[in-house]
Amino acid sequence: QLQLVESGGGLVQPGGSLRLSCTASGFTFRTYDIGWFRQAPGKEREGVSCISTRGVGTDYIDSMKDRFTISRDNTKNTVYLQMNNLKPEDTATYYCAARGPAHLPICADGATEGRYNYWGQGTHVTVSS
């Protein structure tokens, strides 16, 4: 059974850090692009970052490009989103999603929800003092 499970969310103070994990099972993980999306209260879901099968990351939100880093460990079927210097506006439910099998070296249209086949249930991040 194909499954994506996010973890690592929680409550953190502004300026703090969190590392989100997305662990996959039930498919050939290394052949799939993995994306992170987030949905803030009252807002639409938006693409945050995507990592290709080659391990090339693409970021989609200007305000996070120097603060968030996406990475993957194919030996653990896991993608990580390291989030540093968190701000209250980063408060959201964060979702990972998978699409594939993927053949391009980079994520194309990685912020487009409709390009993904599978989704996790999300992990909530609250940034507040």
mmCIF file of C-alpha atoms in Angstrom:
data_model
loop_
_atom_site.group_PDB
_atom_site.id
_atom_site.type_symbol
_atom_site.label_atom_id
_atom_site.label_comp_id
_atom_site.label_asym_id
_atom_site.label_seq_id
_atom_site.Cartn_x
_atom_site.Cartn_y
_atom_site.Cartn_z
ATOM 1 C CA GLN A 1 0.000 0.000 0.000
ATOM 2 C CA LEU A 2 1.450 3.338 -1.049
ATOM 3 C CA GLN A 3 1.875 5.718 1.834
ATOM 4 C CA LEU A 4 3.480 9.066 2.616
ATOM 5 C CA VAL A 5 3.826 10.037 6.259
ATOM 6 C CA GLU A 6 4.933 13.479 7.383
ATOM 7 C CA SER A 7 6.438 14.132 10.796
ATOM 8 C CA GLY A 8 8.432 16.744 12.648
ATOM 9 C CA GLY A 9 5.882 19.506 12.975
ATOM 10 C CA GLY A 10 5.116 21.304 16.206
ATOM 11 C CA LEU A 11 5.215 24.589 18.040
ATOM 12 C CA VAL A 12 8.349 26.693 17.713
ATOM 13 C CA GLN A 13 9.252 30.248 18.583
ATOM 14 C CA PRO A 14 10.094 32.791 15.882
ATOM 15 C CA GLY A 15 13.689 32.337 14.801
ATOM 16 C CA GLY A 16 13.638 28.661 15.682
ATOM 17 C CA SER A 17 14.132 25.607 13.472
ATOM 18 C CA LEU A 18 12.294 22.448 12.597
ATOM 19 C CA ARG A 19 13.083 19.537 10.330
ATOM 20 C CA LEU A 20 10.124 17.938 8.644
ATOM 21 C CA SER A 21 10.343 14.382 7.348
ATOM 22 C CA CYS A 22 8.340 12.653 4.676
ATOM 23 C CA THR A 23 8.729 8.880 4.769
ATOM 24 C CA ALA A 24 7.392 6.820 1.901
ATOM 25 C CA SER A 25 6.449 3.199 1.425
ATOM 26 C CA GLY A 26 4.764 1.075 -1.197
ATOM 27 C CA PHE A 27 6.506 2.420 -4.302
ATOM 28 C CA THR A 28 9.990 2.807 -5.767
ATOM 29 C CA PHE A 29 10.866 5.947 -3.879
ATOM 30 C CA ARG A 30 14.068 6.794 -5.739
ATOM 31 C CA THR A 31 12.187 7.136 -9.025
ATOM 32 C CA TYR A 32 9.759 9.767 -7.724
ATOM 33 C CA ASP A 33 10.003 13.507 -7.360
ATOM 34 C CA ILE A 34 8.886 14.621 -3.916
ATOM 35 C CA GLY A 35 7.311 17.981 -3.231
ATOM 36 C CA TRP A 36 6.467 19.920 -0.097
ATOM 37 C CA PHE A 37 3.371 22.082 0.030
ATOM 38 C CA ARG A 38 1.832 24.113 2.801
ATOM 39 C CA GLN A 39 -1.569 25.492 3.618
ATOM 40 C CA ALA A 40 -1.943 28.335 6.061
ATOM 41 C CA PRO A 41 -5.252 28.942 7.827
ATOM 42 C CA GLY A 42 -7.695 30.574 5.443
ATOM 43 C CA LYS A 43 -5.364 30.334 2.489
ATOM 44 C CA GLU A 44 -4.912 28.063 -0.481
ATOM 45 C CA ARG A 45 -2.280 25.373 -0.511
ATOM 46 C CA GLU A 46 0.967 26.483 -2.099
ATOM 47 C CA GLY A 47 4.087 24.751 -3.322
ATOM 48 C CA VAL A 48 7.123 25.161 -1.100
ATOM 49 C CA SER A 49 9.851 23.035 -2.610
ATOM 50 C CA CYS A 50 10.464 19.973 -4.736
ATOM 51 C CA ILE A 51 13.371 17.560 -5.042
ATOM 52 C CA SER A 52 13.988 15.526 -8.145
ATOM 53 C CA THR A 53 15.116 11.943 -8.406
ATOM 54 C CA ARG A 54 18.617 13.317 -9.005
ATOM 55 C CA GLY A 55 18.480 15.177 -5.681
ATOM 56 C CA VAL A 56 18.127 18.627 -7.243
ATOM 57 C CA GLY A 57 15.956 20.912 -5.151
ATOM 58 C CA THR A 58 13.797 23.722 -6.428
ATOM 59 C CA ASP A 59 12.257 26.323 -4.137
ATOM 60 C CA TYR A 60 9.067 28.183 -4.952
ATOM 61 C CA ILE A 61 8.612 30.820 -2.276
ATOM 62 C CA ASP A 62 11.017 33.757 -2.331
ATOM 63 C CA SER A 63 10.777 34.410 1.406
ATOM 64 C CA MET A 64 11.978 30.922 2.252
ATOM 65 C CA LYS A 65 14.789 30.409 -0.240
ATOM 66 C CA ASP A 66 17.526 31.275 2.250
ATOM 67 C CA ARG A 67 15.810 29.553 5.166
ATOM 68 C CA PHE A 68 14.437 26.215 3.932
ATOM 69 C CA THR A 69 16.457 23.333 2.486
ATOM 70 C CA ILE A 70 15.038 20.214 0.906
ATOM 71 C CA SER A 71 17.005 16.966 0.790
ATOM 72 C CA ARG A 72 16.411 13.267 0.320
ATOM 73 C CA ASP A 73 17.852 10.018 1.584
ATOM 74 C CA ASN A 74 16.861 7.220 -0.751
ATOM 75 C CA THR A 75 18.275 4.610 1.631
ATOM 76 C CA LYS A 76 15.624 5.673 4.130
ATOM 77 C CA ASN A 77 12.857 6.485 1.634
ATOM 78 C CA THR A 78 12.702 9.899 3.244
ATOM 79 C CA VAL A 79 12.698 13.512 2.138
ATOM 80 C CA TYR A 80 13.501 16.263 4.603
ATOM 81 C CA LEU A 81 12.594 19.922 4.778
ATOM 82 C CA GLN A 82 14.962 21.781 7.066
ATOM 83 C CA MET A 83 13.345 25.035 8.122
ATOM 84 C CA ASN A 84 15.458 27.683 9.830
ATOM 85 C CA ASN A 85 14.710 31.156 11.135
ATOM 86 C CA LEU A 86 11.028 30.377 11.189
ATOM 87 C CA LYS A 87 8.547 33.228 11.088
ATOM 88 C CA PRO A 88 4.914 33.433 12.188
ATOM 89 C CA GLU A 89 3.880 33.513 8.534
ATOM 90 C CA ASP A 90 5.351 30.019 8.145
ATOM 91 C CA THR A 91 2.537 28.691 10.321
ATOM 92 C CA ALA A 92 0.710 26.123 8.213
ATOM 93 C CA THR A 93 0.004 22.474 7.667
ATOM 94 C CA TYR A 94 2.834 21.050 5.591
ATOM 95 C CA TYR A 95 2.182 18.238 3.140
ATOM 96 C CA CYS A 96 4.491 16.098 1.089
ATOM 97 C CA ALA A 97 3.509 14.664 -2.250
ATOM 98 C CA ALA A 98 5.029 12.233 -4.740
ATOM 99 C CA ARG A 99 4.908 11.993 -8.509
ATOM 100 C CA GLY A 100 6.454 9.549 -10.847
ATOM 101 C CA PRO A 101 8.121 7.651 -12.137
ATOM 102 C CA ALA A 102 9.972 10.875 -12.954
ATOM 103 C CA HIS A 103 12.592 11.172 -15.671
ATOM 104 C CA LEU A 104 13.775 14.773 -15.654
ATOM 105 C CA PRO A 105 16.852 15.845 -13.694
ATOM 106 C CA ILE A 106 14.949 18.707 -12.093
ATOM 107 C CA CYS A 107 11.398 19.235 -10.910
ATOM 108 C CA ALA A 108 9.280 20.694 -13.683
ATOM 109 C CA ASP A 109 6.044 22.342 -12.553
ATOM 110 C CA GLY A 110 6.941 21.168 -9.086
ATOM 111 C CA ALA A 111 4.586 23.639 -7.420
ATOM 112 C CA THR A 112 1.546 22.420 -9.328
ATOM 113 C CA GLU A 113 -0.625 20.190 -7.179
ATOM 114 C CA GLY A 114 -2.169 18.400 -10.111
ATOM 115 C CA ARG A 115 1.214 17.026 -11.145
ATOM 116 C CA TYR A 116 1.409 14.817 -8.047
ATOM 117 C CA ASN A 117 -0.036 11.348 -7.719
ATOM 118 C CA TYR A 118 0.113 10.766 -3.980
ATOM 119 C CA TRP A 119 -0.227 12.886 -0.867
ATOM 120 C CA GLY A 120 0.448 12.578 2.819
ATOM 121 C CA GLN A 121 -1.894 13.679 5.573
ATOM 122 C CA GLY A 122 0.169 16.662 6.649
ATOM 123 C CA THR A 123 2.026 17.843 9.715
ATOM 124 C CA HIS A 124 1.212 21.085 11.440
ATOM 125 C CA VAL A 125 3.749 23.809 12.141
ATOM 126 C CA THR A 126 2.981 26.707 14.456
ATOM 127 C CA VAL A 127 5.437 29.556 14.815
ATOM 128 C CA SER A 128 4.509 31.678 17.772
ATOM 129 C CA SER A 129 5.998 33.268 20.860
#
